[in-house]
């Protein structure tokens, strides 16, 4: 009986899958030790990385940032392939720390004296939750709010244990502690219409919560586990975007692979494998005179491929659907430890909305110029009345109300970007372009089209307008010509954006996600071959989940696991 070379099939041509393929191929190509194949259900490589163009600019529909350049392998690759510079303008080409205008619903630009204390409070609460805040003289008062919030949330010090609490609950306890401390010290505001100081502070806090939801993909921060926050790790240094696009890294990883190794349009519908101690009635299967491979992949076109090892890199959303709907993707079903980890972990939806300003929109009038010159669209932080408020603008759609910002993709750009998470992100996917344009136009016009008296020397008016916020009748109404949106939630190949540790889950579940099947691969006398199904992807990395570099690390991990299994390390 002829023994074939081991066949390794990787499901998914995203960051994790192509990293694994790159490592396996480059480590063994000269030895010709494996049959290697990558099968991708879609029509492109990249997975949740999808560089595109809009309005003449390079944009990212999915993964956007290199999260810290200090020690990031993706930053190193981007440097090596010269992807950090481009003649074509790209998203966030001038960084992420642009000056912002924080505007409250009704057209009130907020003075930093109102915004900054709440912003600092929120940042310090998140630093505390992530174990990065220590008590010092400069932040001692803010630290005290964190300790009060931790006590009220039934969680201990940043270095100790914690209860089954959420980030959302902890944050709200911190805000309550702040209010108790300052309620006798602050005068009520005047000149902000129906806004009281407390309502403004709560709305500013909610704005930062909305931003945090897009960072984590948790549609509701009350579902985000408090304990896991301090396990999450980031690289030091600035966060940057990639001038030539994130896809340039993907293409670099794939460039070393022989033609035909990556097969597009090959969606896997079923993975048959052999659990531990499962024997076939006739002993060792034989297929066309060769020893049989233990895993069989079924594809949507009816074809079947056998493999010795399969690295599964599909999203956690796809795995959740597989166990929830009893789709039979895994036959037999995944063992309880794996299925329970999949079920407990969180996987949310985050979408990006790009809007191009109408060609006849030349900017906003600058009232401080005698010549009525035009100025670029501002970097807007949006402070909304809560959904139940009687003062809310009736023309602002509900899906805009938990959007934290609307900003040019870089200074002076005519393309604007807004982020959505959770229910509103899903709602966005089903809206027609006209509905989106009308909703965003009504929102922006309400925020920018009104004149208010200057409250102090640091405040300024954004543009001319009519005080009647319901009519939006002034000539400076902001209009858009076209939109582009991501649709990660309803895409059957992803069913969401990225993972988070939900309340009731833990980092242990991320470790369980990374465990190969069958469970005991060290058993030499067991009937089932070892390492039949391996798992990679951002949701399998305990400290770098939800990131592209986490996916990269997981692909290396599973490639190394197989190289070690075949004693190929160092060749």
C-alpha positions as a Python dict, from the first residue, in 0.01 Angstrom:
ca = {
    (1, 'X'): (0, 0, 0),
    (2, 'X'): (144, 335, -109),
    (3, 'X'): (168, 602, 160),
    (4, 'X'): (96, 954, 44),
    (5, 'X'): (258, 1270, 165),
    (6, 'X'): (49, 1431, 442),
    (7, 'X'): (-214, 1661, 296),
    (8, 'X'): (-285, 1982, 485),
    (9, 'X'): (-593, 2180, 388),
    (10, 'X'): (-647, 2531, 522),
    (11, 'X'): (-1003, 2662, 524),
    (12, 'X'): (-1005, 3037, 470),
    (13, 'X'): (-767, 3271, 286),
    (14, 'X'): (-766, 3549, 544),
    (15, 'X'): (-478, 3660, 764),
    (16, 'X'): (-467, 3343, 974),
    (17, 'X'): (-504, 3101, 684),
    (18, 'X'): (-249, 3265, 455),
    (19, 'X'): (-1, 3310, 739),
    (20, 'X'): (-23, 2938, 813),
    (21, 'X'): (11, 2853, 445),
    (22, 'X'): (307, 3089, 406),
    (23, 'X'): (489, 2934, 702),
    (24, 'X'): (421, 2574, 602),
    (25, 'X'): (525, 2633, 242),
    (26, 'X'): (840, 2834, 309),
    (27, 'X'): (953, 2595, 584),
    (28, 'X'): (920, 2279, 375),
    (29, 'X'): (909, 2374, 7),
    (30, 'X'): (1264, 2256, -56),
    (31, 'X'): (1187, 1923, 112),
    (32, 'X'): (851, 1875, -64),
    (33, 'X'): (711, 1716, 253),
    (34, 'X'): (343, 1813, 234),
    (35, 'X'): (56, 1851, -5),
    (36, 'X'): (-73, 2196, 86),
    (37, 'X'): (-399, 2356, -20),
    (38, 'X'): (-599, 2666, 83),
    (39, 'X'): (-973, 2662, 11),
    (40, 'X'): (-1163, 2990, 27),
    (41, 'X'): (-1541, 3016, 7),
    (42, 'X'): (-1540, 3369, -134),
    (43, 'X'): (-1414, 3517, -456),
    (44, 'X'): (-1118, 3705, -307),
    (45, 'X'): (-840, 3657, -55),
    (46, 'X'): (-813, 3863, 263),
    (47, 'X'): (-1112, 3759, 472),
    (48, 'X'): (-1201, 4045, 705),
    (49, 'X'): (-928, 4250, 540),
    (50, 'X'): (-1078, 4421, 236),
    (51, 'X'): (-901, 4725, 95),
    (52, 'X'): (-1112, 4924, -148),
    (53, 'X'): (-1143, 5270, -306),
    (54, 'X'): (-1405, 5540, -266),
    (55, 'X'): (-1404, 5892, -402),
    (56, 'X'): (-1051, 5848, -530),
    (57, 'X'): (-916, 5750, -188),
    (58, 'X'): (-788, 5417, -63),
    (59, 'X'): (-1008, 5294, 222),
    (60, 'X'): (-1049, 4985, 438),
    (61, 'X'): (-1385, 4811, 449),
    (62, 'X'): (-1261, 4582, 726),
    (63, 'X'): (-944, 4581, 935),
    (64, 'X'): (-805, 4934, 943),
    (65, 'X'): (-530, 4987, 1200),
    (66, 'X'): (-194, 4846, 1293),
    (67, 'X'): (-254, 4857, 1667),
    (68, 'X'): (82, 4977, 1795),
    (69, 'X'): (400, 4969, 1588),
    (70, 'X'): (634, 4855, 1865),
    (71, 'X'): (694, 4486, 1806),
    (72, 'X'): (404, 4434, 1565),
    (73, 'X'): (488, 4171, 1303),
    (74, 'X'): (247, 4336, 1062),
    (75, 'X'): (426, 4669, 1093),
    (76, 'X'): (751, 4490, 1021),
    (77, 'X'): (604, 4328, 708),
    (78, 'X'): (456, 4660, 594),
    (79, 'X'): (799, 4820, 628),
    (80, 'X'): (969, 4538, 439),
    (81, 'X'): (730, 4557, 143),
    (82, 'X'): (727, 4940, 143),
    (83, 'X'): (353, 4966, 207),
    (84, 'X'): (366, 5259, 448),
    (85, 'X'): (397, 5524, 178),
    (86, 'X'): (174, 5597, -119),
    (87, 'X'): (110, 5872, -372),
    (88, 'X'): (-262, 5799, -358),
    (89, 'X'): (-444, 5947, -54),
    (90, 'X'): (-554, 5688, 199),
    (91, 'X'): (-776, 5659, 503),
    (92, 'X'): (-634, 5826, 817),
    (93, 'X'): (-315, 5918, 633),
    (94, 'X'): (-257, 6199, 883),
    (95, 'X'): (-303, 5989, 1196),
    (96, 'X'): (-575, 5955, 1455),
    (97, 'X'): (-534, 6255, 1684),
    (98, 'X'): (-704, 6527, 1486),
    (99, 'X'): (-860, 6822, 1673),
    (100, 'X'): (-1229, 6757, 1718),
    (101, 'X'): (-1541, 6967, 1764),
    (102, 'X'): (-1778, 6815, 2018),
    (103, 'X'): (-2131, 6925, 1937),
    (104, 'X'): (-2450, 6851, 2127),
    (105, 'X'): (-2778, 6787, 1952),
    (106, 'X'): (-2935, 7118, 1867),
    (107, 'X'): (-2615, 7269, 1737),
    (108, 'X'): (-2437, 7354, 2062),
    (109, 'X'): (-2060, 7330, 2037),
    (110, 'X'): (-1933, 7223, 2378),
    (111, 'X'): (-1653, 7399, 2557),
    (112, 'X'): (-1356, 7178, 2655),
    (113, 'X'): (-1428, 7262, 3019),
    (114, 'X'): (-1744, 7051, 2984),
    (115, 'X'): (-1605, 6774, 2764),
    (116, 'X'): (-1255, 6716, 2904),
    (117, 'X'): (-1344, 6608, 3261),
    (118, 'X'): (-1582, 6338, 3135),
    (119, 'X'): (-1335, 6229, 2868),
    (120, 'X'): (-1060, 6195, 3128),
    (121, 'X'): (-1294, 6010, 3363),
    (122, 'X'): (-1388, 5760, 3092),
    (123, 'X'): (-1027, 5705, 2988),
    (124, 'X'): (-915, 5648, 3346),
    (125, 'X'): (-1198, 5405, 3413),
    (126, 'X'): (-1099, 5202, 3105),
    (127, 'X'): (-730, 5218, 3206),
    (128, 'X'): (-825, 5088, 3549),
    (129, 'X'): (-1036, 4806, 3404),
    (130, 'X'): (-744, 4709, 3180),
    (131, 'X'): (-498, 4713, 3470),
    (132, 'X'): (-301, 5009, 3333),
    (133, 'X'): (-392, 5270, 3597),
    (134, 'X'): (-199, 5299, 3921),
    (135, 'X'): (-257, 5553, 4193),
    (136, 'X'): (-44, 5866, 4166),
    (137, 'X'): (-69, 6226, 4274),
    (138, 'X'): (-176, 6354, 3934),
    (139, 'X'): (-476, 6125, 3903),
    (140, 'X'): (-551, 6047, 4264),
    (141, 'X'): (-907, 6185, 4249),
    (142, 'X'): (-987, 5998, 3930),
    (143, 'X'): (-833, 5686, 4081),
    (144, 'X'): (-1072, 5717, 4374),
    (145, 'X'): (-1369, 5707, 4134),
    (146, 'X'): (-1225, 5389, 3984),
    (147, 'X'): (-1195, 5226, 4326),
    (148, 'X'): (-1550, 5323, 4416),
    (149, 'X'): (-1673, 5184, 4085),
    (150, 'X'): (-1480, 4861, 4139),
    (151, 'X'): (-1629, 4821, 4485),
    (152, 'X'): (-1981, 4887, 4362),
    (153, 'X'): (-1928, 4644, 4075),
    (154, 'X'): (-1805, 4369, 4309),
    (155, 'X'): (-1461, 4368, 4151),
    (156, 'X'): (-1135, 4413, 4336),
    (157, 'X'): (-807, 4586, 4254),
    (158, 'X'): (-666, 4578, 3900),
    (159, 'X'): (-417, 4310, 4002),
    (160, 'X'): (-662, 4097, 4194),
    (161, 'X'): (-962, 3881, 4116),
    (162, 'X'): (-1304, 4006, 4013),
    (163, 'X'): (-1661, 3897, 4014),
    (164, 'X'): (-1889, 3816, 3723),
    (165, 'X'): (-1923, 4181, 3625),
    (166, 'X'): (-1937, 4375, 3301),
    (167, 'X'): (-1737, 4668, 3172),
    (168, 'X'): (-2062, 4856, 3115),
    (169, 'X'): (-2172, 4824, 3477),
    (170, 'X'): (-1829, 4924, 3605),
    (171, 'X'): (-1825, 5234, 3382),
    (172, 'X'): (-2166, 5347, 3501),
    (173, 'X'): (-2067, 5299, 3862),
    (174, 'X'): (-1767, 5522, 3794),
    (175, 'X'): (-1988, 5793, 3648),
    (176, 'X'): (-2217, 5774, 3950),
    (177, 'X'): (-1918, 5807, 4184),
    (178, 'X'): (-1805, 6115, 3990),
    (179, 'X'): (-2148, 6277, 4017),
    (180, 'X'): (-2166, 6216, 4390),
    (181, 'X'): (-1828, 6383, 4433),
    (182, 'X'): (-1891, 6694, 4220),
    (183, 'X'): (-2262, 6765, 4259),
    (184, 'X'): (-2209, 7040, 4518),
    (185, 'X'): (-1915, 7197, 4335),
    (186, 'X'): (-2052, 7275, 3987),
    (187, 'X'): (-2289, 7548, 3882),
    (188, 'X'): (-2568, 7473, 3639),
    (189, 'X'): (-2500, 7562, 3276),
    (190, 'X'): (-2675, 7838, 3086),
    (191, 'X'): (-2713, 7894, 2717),
    (192, 'X'): (-2738, 7527, 2612),
    (193, 'X'): (-3110, 7510, 2545),
    (194, 'X'): (-3273, 7204, 2700),
    (195, 'X'): (-2937, 7059, 2803),
    (196, 'X'): (-2855, 7053, 3174),
    (197, 'X'): (-2499, 6990, 3292),
    (198, 'X'): (-2583, 6638, 3408),
    (199, 'X'): (-2760, 6551, 3083),
    (200, 'X'): (-2463, 6675, 2884),
    (201, 'X'): (-2216, 6483, 3097),
    (202, 'X'): (-2417, 6164, 3064),
    (203, 'X'): (-2447, 6211, 2688),
    (204, 'X'): (-2072, 6276, 2652),
    (205, 'X'): (-2007, 5961, 2855),
    (206, 'X'): (-2247, 5767, 2629),
    (207, 'X'): (-2058, 5898, 2326),
    (208, 'X'): (-1736, 5746, 2461),
    (209, 'X'): (-1923, 5421, 2536),
    (210, 'X'): (-2028, 5408, 2169),
    (211, 'X'): (-1668, 5447, 2061),
    (212, 'X'): (-1567, 5169, 2299),
    (213, 'X'): (-1831, 4943, 2147),
    (214, 'X'): (-1669, 4980, 1805),
    (215, 'X'): (-1329, 4900, 1959),
    (216, 'X'): (-1457, 4578, 2115),
    (217, 'X'): (-1750, 4483, 1884),
    (218, 'X'): (-1968, 4438, 2193),
    (219, 'X'): (-2302, 4584, 2091),
    (220, 'X'): (-2371, 4653, 2459),
    (221, 'X'): (-2086, 4706, 2706),
    (222, 'X'): (-2299, 4534, 2971),
    (223, 'X'): (-2219, 4209, 2784),
    (224, 'X'): (-1840, 4273, 2787),
    (225, 'X'): (-1659, 4084, 3062),
    (226, 'X'): (-1471, 4304, 3311),
    (227, 'X'): (-1208, 4048, 3413),
    (228, 'X'): (-1089, 3976, 3061),
    (229, 'X'): (-1008, 4342, 2993),
    (230, 'X'): (-680, 4316, 3181),
    (231, 'X'): (-567, 4011, 2983),
    (232, 'X'): (-596, 4190, 2649),
    (233, 'X'): (-259, 4318, 2529),
    (234, 'X'): (-158, 4593, 2289),
    (235, 'X'): (171, 4678, 2126),
    (236, 'X'): (332, 5005, 2233),
    (237, 'X'): (367, 5301, 2001),
    (238, 'X'): (132, 5482, 1769),
    (239, 'X'): (-154, 5322, 1582),
    (240, 'X'): (-130, 5371, 1206),
    (241, 'X'): (-303, 5280, 884),
    (242, 'X'): (-128, 5126, 586),
    (243, 'X'): (-74, 5361, 293),
    (244, 'X'): (-96, 5094, 24),
    (245, 'X'): (-376, 4916, 208),
    (246, 'X'): (-400, 4622, 447),
    (247, 'X'): (-447, 4398, 148),
    (248, 'X'): (-82, 4458, 53),
    (249, 'X'): (22, 4248, 355),
    (250, 'X'): (-218, 3971, 255),
    (251, 'X'): (-86, 3976, -101),
    (252, 'X'): (270, 3961, 28),
    (253, 'X'): (193, 3651, 236),
    (254, 'X'): (23, 3487, -62),
    (255, 'X'): (292, 3582, -314),
    (256, 'X'): (523, 3296, -216),
    (257, 'X'): (256, 3031, -271),
    (258, 'X'): (257, 2841, -602),
    (259, 'X'): (-23, 2914, -851),
    (260, 'X'): (-331, 2705, -781),
    (261, 'X'): (-248, 2644, -415),
    (262, 'X'): (-521, 2892, -315),
    (263, 'X'): (-859, 2786, -453),
    (264, 'X'): (-1135, 3049, -452),
    (265, 'X'): (-1508, 2979, -458),
    (266, 'X'): (-1462, 2659, -258),
    (267, 'X'): (-1707, 2687, 30),
    (268, 'X'): (-1690, 2399, 278),
    (269, 'X'): (-2029, 2269, 391),
    (270, 'X'): (-1923, 1971, 604),
    (271, 'X'): (-1610, 1850, 782),
    (272, 'X'): (-1608, 1477, 860),
    (273, 'X'): (-1348, 1369, 1112),
    (274, 'X'): (-1269, 1073, 1339),
    (275, 'X'): (-1297, 1135, 1715),
    (276, 'X'): (-1072, 955, 1956),
    (277, 'X'): (-1110, 575, 1967),
    (278, 'X'): (-1357, 572, 1679),
    (279, 'X'): (-1280, 273, 1458),
    (280, 'X'): (-1433, 184, 1127),
    (281, 'X'): (-1580, -163, 1102),
    (282, 'X'): (-1332, -273, 839),
    (283, 'X'): (-1026, -131, 1015),
    (284, 'X'): (-810, 103, 814),
    (285, 'X'): (-996, 256, 522),
    (286, 'X'): (-838, 224, 181),
    (287, 'X'): (-905, 473, -95),
    (288, 'X'): (-788, 393, -450),
    (289, 'X'): (-506, 177, -321),
    (290, 'X'): (-380, 440, -77),
    (291, 'X'): (-418, 466, 297),
    (292, 'X'): (-721, 682, 370),
    (293, 'X'): (-695, 1029, 513),
    (294, 'X'): (-902, 1081, 831),
    (295, 'X'): (-1075, 1409, 739),
    (296, 'X'): (-1316, 1461, 451),
    (297, 'X'): (-1425, 1805, 336),
    (298, 'X'): (-1754, 1844, 152),
    (299, 'X'): (-1796, 2150, -71),
    (300, 'X'): (-2104, 2337, -187),
    (301, 'X'): (-2057, 2208, -543),
    (302, 'X'): (-2083, 1847, -419),
    (303, 'X'): (-1714, 1767, -446),
    (304, 'X'): (-1518, 1601, -166),
    (305, 'X'): (-1155, 1639, -61),
    (306, 'X'): (-975, 1419, 192),
    (307, 'X'): (-701, 1549, 421),
    (308, 'X'): (-472, 1442, 700),
    (309, 'X'): (-495, 1779, 870),
    (310, 'X'): (-738, 2069, 832),
    (311, 'X'): (-672, 2416, 974),
    (312, 'X'): (-1009, 2587, 1024),
    (313, 'X'): (-982, 2966, 1016),
    (314, 'X'): (-1347, 3060, 967),
    (315, 'X'): (-1484, 3335, 1192),
    (316, 'X'): (-1632, 3275, 1534),
    (317, 'X'): (-1961, 3393, 1386),
    (318, 'X'): (-1962, 3106, 1138),
    (319, 'X'): (-1874, 2858, 1414),
    (320, 'X'): (-2155, 2997, 1631),
    (321, 'X'): (-2403, 2949, 1349),
    (322, 'X'): (-2278, 2594, 1296),
    (323, 'X'): (-2344, 2487, 1654),
    (324, 'X'): (-2659, 2697, 1698),
    (325, 'X'): (-2838, 2580, 1387),
    (326, 'X'): (-2712, 2222, 1410),
    (327, 'X'): (-2601, 2263, 1050),
    (328, 'X'): (-2390, 1949, 1050),
    (329, 'X'): (-2078, 2144, 954),
    (330, 'X'): (-1882, 1915, 1182),
    (331, 'X'): (-1961, 1546, 1163),
    (332, 'X'): (-1960, 1420, 1428),
    (333, 'X'): (-2037, 1742, 1620),
    (334, 'X'): (-1764, 1925, 1806),
    (335, 'X'): (-1696, 1798, 2158),
    (336, 'X'): (-1869, 1985, 2443),
    (337, 'X'): (-1559, 2176, 2559),
    (338, 'X'): (-1521, 2329, 2212),
    (339, 'X'): (-1890, 2395, 2146),
    (340, 'X'): (-1940, 2554, 2488),
    (341, 'X'): (-1644, 2789, 2438),
    (342, 'X'): (-1783, 2891, 2098),
    (343, 'X'): (-2122, 2956, 2254),
    (344, 'X'): (-1996, 3160, 2550),
    (345, 'X'): (-1758, 3392, 2366),
    (346, 'X'): (-1893, 3711, 2215),
    (347, 'X'): (-1887, 3799, 1846),
    (348, 'X'): (-2026, 4135, 1742),
    (349, 'X'): (-2094, 4343, 1434),
    (350, 'X'): (-1903, 4662, 1354),
    (351, 'X'): (-1962, 4839, 1025),
    (352, 'X'): (-1808, 5142, 858),
    (353, 'X'): (-2006, 5397, 662),
    (354, 'X'): (-1831, 5617, 406),
    (355, 'X'): (-2012, 5918, 259),
    (356, 'X'): (-1896, 6147, -19),
    (357, 'X'): (-1996, 6511, 6),
    (358, 'X'): (-2211, 6632, -281),
    (359, 'X'): (-2014, 6800, -565),
    (360, 'X'): (-2202, 7126, -503),
    (361, 'X'): (-2106, 7121, -136),
    (362, 'X'): (-1796, 7339, -112),
    (363, 'X'): (-1761, 7331, 264),
    (364, 'X'): (-1911, 7513, 559),
    (365, 'X'): (-1919, 7888, 584),
    (366, 'X'): (-1666, 8030, 828),
    (367, 'X'): (-1844, 8309, 1013),
    (368, 'X'): (-1515, 8448, 1145),
    (369, 'X'): (-1411, 8545, 794),
    (370, 'X'): (-1539, 8870, 642),
    (371, 'X'): (-1518, 8713, 298),
    (372, 'X'): (-1740, 8421, 393),
    (373, 'X'): (-1469, 8173, 296),
    (374, 'X'): (-1537, 7804, 309),
    (375, 'X'): (-1375, 7563, 552),
    (376, 'X'): (-1336, 7187, 553),
    (377, 'X'): (-1585, 6958, 720),
    (378, 'X'): (-1493, 6937, 1090),
    (379, 'X'): (-1396, 6630, 1290),
    (380, 'X'): (-1727, 6593, 1470),
    (381, 'X'): (-1794, 6418, 1799),
    (382, 'X'): (-2170, 6379, 1827),
    (383, 'X'): (-2352, 6417, 2160),
    (384, 'X'): (-2713, 6298, 2132),
    (385, 'X'): (-3016, 6326, 2352),
    (386, 'X'): (-3108, 5975, 2471),
    (387, 'X'): (-3365, 5789, 2257),
    (388, 'X'): (-3645, 5840, 2510),
    (389, 'X'): (-3589, 6217, 2547),
    (390, 'X'): (-3873, 6450, 2453),
    (391, 'X'): (-3611, 6697, 2328),
    (392, 'X'): (-3463, 6473, 2061),
    (393, 'X'): (-3471, 6584, 1699),
    (394, 'X'): (-3749, 6389, 1530),
    (395, 'X'): (-3573, 6364, 1193),
    (396, 'X'): (-3260, 6198, 1330),
    (397, 'X'): (-3304, 5821, 1277),
    (398, 'X'): (-3257, 5585, 1570),
    (399, 'X'): (-2959, 5411, 1410),
    (400, 'X'): (-2760, 5736, 1416),
    (401, 'X'): (-2807, 5798, 1788),
    (402, 'X'): (-2529, 5573, 1911),
    (403, 'X'): (-2281, 5689, 1651),
    (404, 'X'): (-1998, 5870, 1824),
    (405, 'X'): (-1843, 6063, 1539),
    (406, 'X'): (-1853, 6171, 1178),
    (407, 'X'): (-1513, 6271, 1043),
    (408, 'X'): (-1326, 6326, 717),
    (409, 'X'): (-1108, 6023, 646),
    (410, 'X'): (-816, 6267, 658),
    (411, 'X'): (-773, 6645, 676),
    (412, 'X'): (-970, 6828, 404),
    (413, 'X'): (-1103, 6504, 255),
    (414, 'X'): (-1446, 6513, 92),
    (415, 'X'): (-1516, 6158, 212),
    (416, 'X'): (-1655, 6122, 564),
    (417, 'X'): (-1654, 5814, 786),
    (418, 'X'): (-1874, 5699, 1070),
    (419, 'X'): (-1857, 5375, 1271),
    (420, 'X'): (-2153, 5165, 1385),
    (421, 'X'): (-2172, 4872, 1628),
    (422, 'X'): (-2440, 4635, 1745),
    (423, 'X'): (-2804, 4669, 1643),
    (424, 'X'): (-2752, 4989, 1447),
    (425, 'X'): (-2467, 4826, 1253),
    (426, 'X'): (-2700, 4547, 1146),
    (427, 'X'): (-2977, 4793, 1065),
    (428, 'X'): (-2739, 4989, 843),
    (429, 'X'): (-2683, 4681, 628),
    (430, 'X'): (-3049, 4663, 527),
    (431, 'X'): (-3096, 5034, 453),
    (432, 'X'): (-3102, 5171, 99),
    (433, 'X'): (-2844, 5434, 8),
    (434, 'X'): (-3114, 5702, -14),
    (435, 'X'): (-3232, 5625, 340),
    (436, 'X'): (-2877, 5649, 471),
    (437, 'X'): (-2808, 5978, 292),
    (438, 'X'): (-3132, 6131, 419),
    (439, 'X'): (-3070, 6013, 775),
    (440, 'X'): (-2712, 6134, 794),
    (441, 'X'): (-2798, 6464, 621),
    (442, 'X'): (-3075, 6533, 871),
    (443, 'X'): (-2840, 6454, 1158),
    (444, 'X'): (-2549, 6666, 1037),
    (445, 'X'): (-2771, 6957, 940),
    (446, 'X'): (-2926, 6954, 1286),
    (447, 'X'): (-2583, 6960, 1449),
    (448, 'X'): (-2419, 7220, 1226),
    (449, 'X'): (-2688, 7450, 1091),
    (450, 'X'): (-2774, 7670, 1388),
    (451, 'X'): (-2646, 7997, 1524),
    (452, 'X'): (-2594, 8029, 1898),
    (453, 'X'): (-2445, 8311, 2092),
    (454, 'X'): (-2083, 8261, 2189),
    (455, 'X'): (-2065, 8150, 2548),
    (456, 'X'): (-1699, 8234, 2609),
    (457, 'X'): (-1382, 8309, 2423),
    (458, 'X'): (-1307, 7941, 2357),
    (459, 'X'): (-1639, 7867, 2191),
    (460, 'X'): (-1727, 7931, 1830),
    (461, 'X'): (-2010, 7886, 1585),
    (462, 'X'): (-1973, 7620, 1321),
    (463, 'X'): (-2180, 7781, 1048),
    (464, 'X'): (-2479, 8005, 974),
    (465, 'X'): (-2825, 7871, 1020),
    (466, 'X'): (-3181, 7883, 1130),
    (467, 'X'): (-3261, 7829, 1497),
    (468, 'X'): (-3559, 7613, 1405),
    (469, 'X'): (-3397, 7269, 1429),
    (470, 'X'): (-3702, 7086, 1294),
    (471, 'X'): (-3703, 7264, 958),
    (472, 'X'): (-3338, 7240, 847),
    (473, 'X'): (-3422, 7516, 605),
    (474, 'X'): (-3094, 7703, 584),
    (475, 'X'): (-2877, 7702, 275),
    (476, 'X'): (-2586, 7526, 446),
    (477, 'X'): (-2761, 7190, 471),
    (478, 'X'): (-2500, 6918, 422),
    (479, 'X'): (-2573, 6682, 135),
    (480, 'X'): (-2404, 6365, 15),
    (481, 'X'): (-2378, 6219, -334),
    (482, 'X'): (-2299, 5854, -260),
    (483, 'X'): (-2228, 5611, 19),
    (484, 'X'): (-2035, 5290, 74),
    (485, 'X'): (-2090, 5060, 371),
    (486, 'X'): (-1947, 4736, 500),
    (487, 'X'): (-2189, 4450, 564),
    (488, 'X'): (-2005, 4204, 788),
    (489, 'X'): (-2310, 4097, 987),
    (490, 'X'): (-2511, 3947, 701),
    (491, 'X'): (-2219, 3816, 495),
    (492, 'X'): (-2257, 3436, 529),
    (493, 'X'): (-1880, 3389, 518),
    (494, 'X'): (-1831, 3597, 835),
    (495, 'X'): (-2162, 3672, 1017),
    (496, 'X'): (-1996, 3948, 1218),
    (497, 'X'): (-1676, 4141, 1265),
    (498, 'X'): (-1457, 4023, 1554),
    (499, 'X'): (-1466, 3850, 1889),
    (500, 'X'): (-1481, 3969, 2247),
    (501, 'X'): (-1492, 3800, 2586),
    (502, 'X'): (-1854, 3814, 2695),
    (503, 'X'): (-1983, 3805, 3052),
    (504, 'X'): (-1987, 3437, 3151),
    (505, 'X'): (-1689, 3363, 2932),
    (506, 'X'): (-1318, 3401, 3000),
    (507, 'X'): (-973, 3378, 2846),
    (508, 'X'): (-993, 3003, 2909),
    (509, 'X'): (-1253, 2985, 2632),
    (510, 'X'): (-1012, 3152, 2390),
    (511, 'X'): (-757, 2885, 2483),
    (512, 'X'): (-1021, 2616, 2429),
    (513, 'X'): (-1085, 2760, 2084),
    (514, 'X'): (-720, 2697, 1996),
    (515, 'X'): (-719, 2330, 2105),
    (516, 'X'): (-688, 2084, 1815),
    (517, 'X'): (-905, 1775, 1766),
    (518, 'X'): (-897, 1492, 1860),
    (519, 'X'): (-834, 1619, 2210),
    (520, 'X'): (-537, 1400, 2308),
    (521, 'X'): (-293, 1426, 2018),
    (522, 'X'): (-13, 1273, 2228),
    (523, 'X'): (-179, 933, 2244),
    (524, 'X'): (34, 696, 2033),
    (525, 'X'): (-189, 391, 2066),
    (526, 'X'): (-522, 562, 1993),
    (527, 'X'): (-719, 455, 1688),
    (528, 'X'): (-776, 804, 1551),
    (529, 'X'): (-494, 997, 1385),
    (530, 'X'): (-384, 1307, 1573),
    (531, 'X'): (-425, 1674, 1480),
    (532, 'X'): (-708, 1618, 1235),
    (533, 'X'): (-871, 1957, 1291),
    (534, 'X'): (-673, 2260, 1403),
    (535, 'X'): (-818, 2604, 1471),
    (536, 'X'): (-674, 2946, 1392),
    (537, 'X'): (-809, 3300, 1368),
    (538, 'X'): (-830, 3603, 1594),
    (539, 'X'): (-1085, 3432, 1822),
    (540, 'X'): (-828, 3166, 1913),
    (541, 'X'): (-569, 3402, 2067),
    (542, 'X'): (-601, 3470, 2439),
    (543, 'X'): (-431, 3809, 2455),
    (544, 'X'): (-459, 3948, 2100),
    (545, 'X'): (-811, 3841, 2003),
    (546, 'X'): (-1008, 4076, 1772),
    (547, 'X'): (-693, 4191, 1588),
    (548, 'X'): (-520, 4113, 1261),
    (549, 'X'): (-194, 4048, 1443),
    (550, 'X'): (-379, 3803, 1669),
    (551, 'X'): (-491, 3620, 1356),
    (552, 'X'): (-134, 3631, 1227),
    (553, 'X'): (4, 3482, 1549),
    (554, 'X'): (-260, 3207, 1545),
    (555, 'X'): (-168, 3108, 1189),
    (556, 'X'): (197, 3077, 1289),
    (557, 'X'): (97, 2876, 1595),
    (558, 'X'): (-92, 2612, 1401),
    (559, 'X'): (170, 2590, 1128),
    (560, 'X'): (434, 2539, 1395),
    (561, 'X'): (218, 2274, 1560),
    (562, 'X'): (218, 2068, 1243),
    (563, 'X'): (587, 2130, 1172),
    (564, 'X'): (671, 2008, 1522),
    (565, 'X'): (444, 1707, 1474),
    (566, 'X'): (647, 1607, 1168),
    (567, 'X'): (977, 1710, 1330),
    (568, 'X'): (1029, 1981, 1070),
    (569, 'X'): (1125, 2262, 1307),
    (570, 'X'): (1440, 2436, 1193),
    (571, 'X'): (1457, 2286, 846),
}
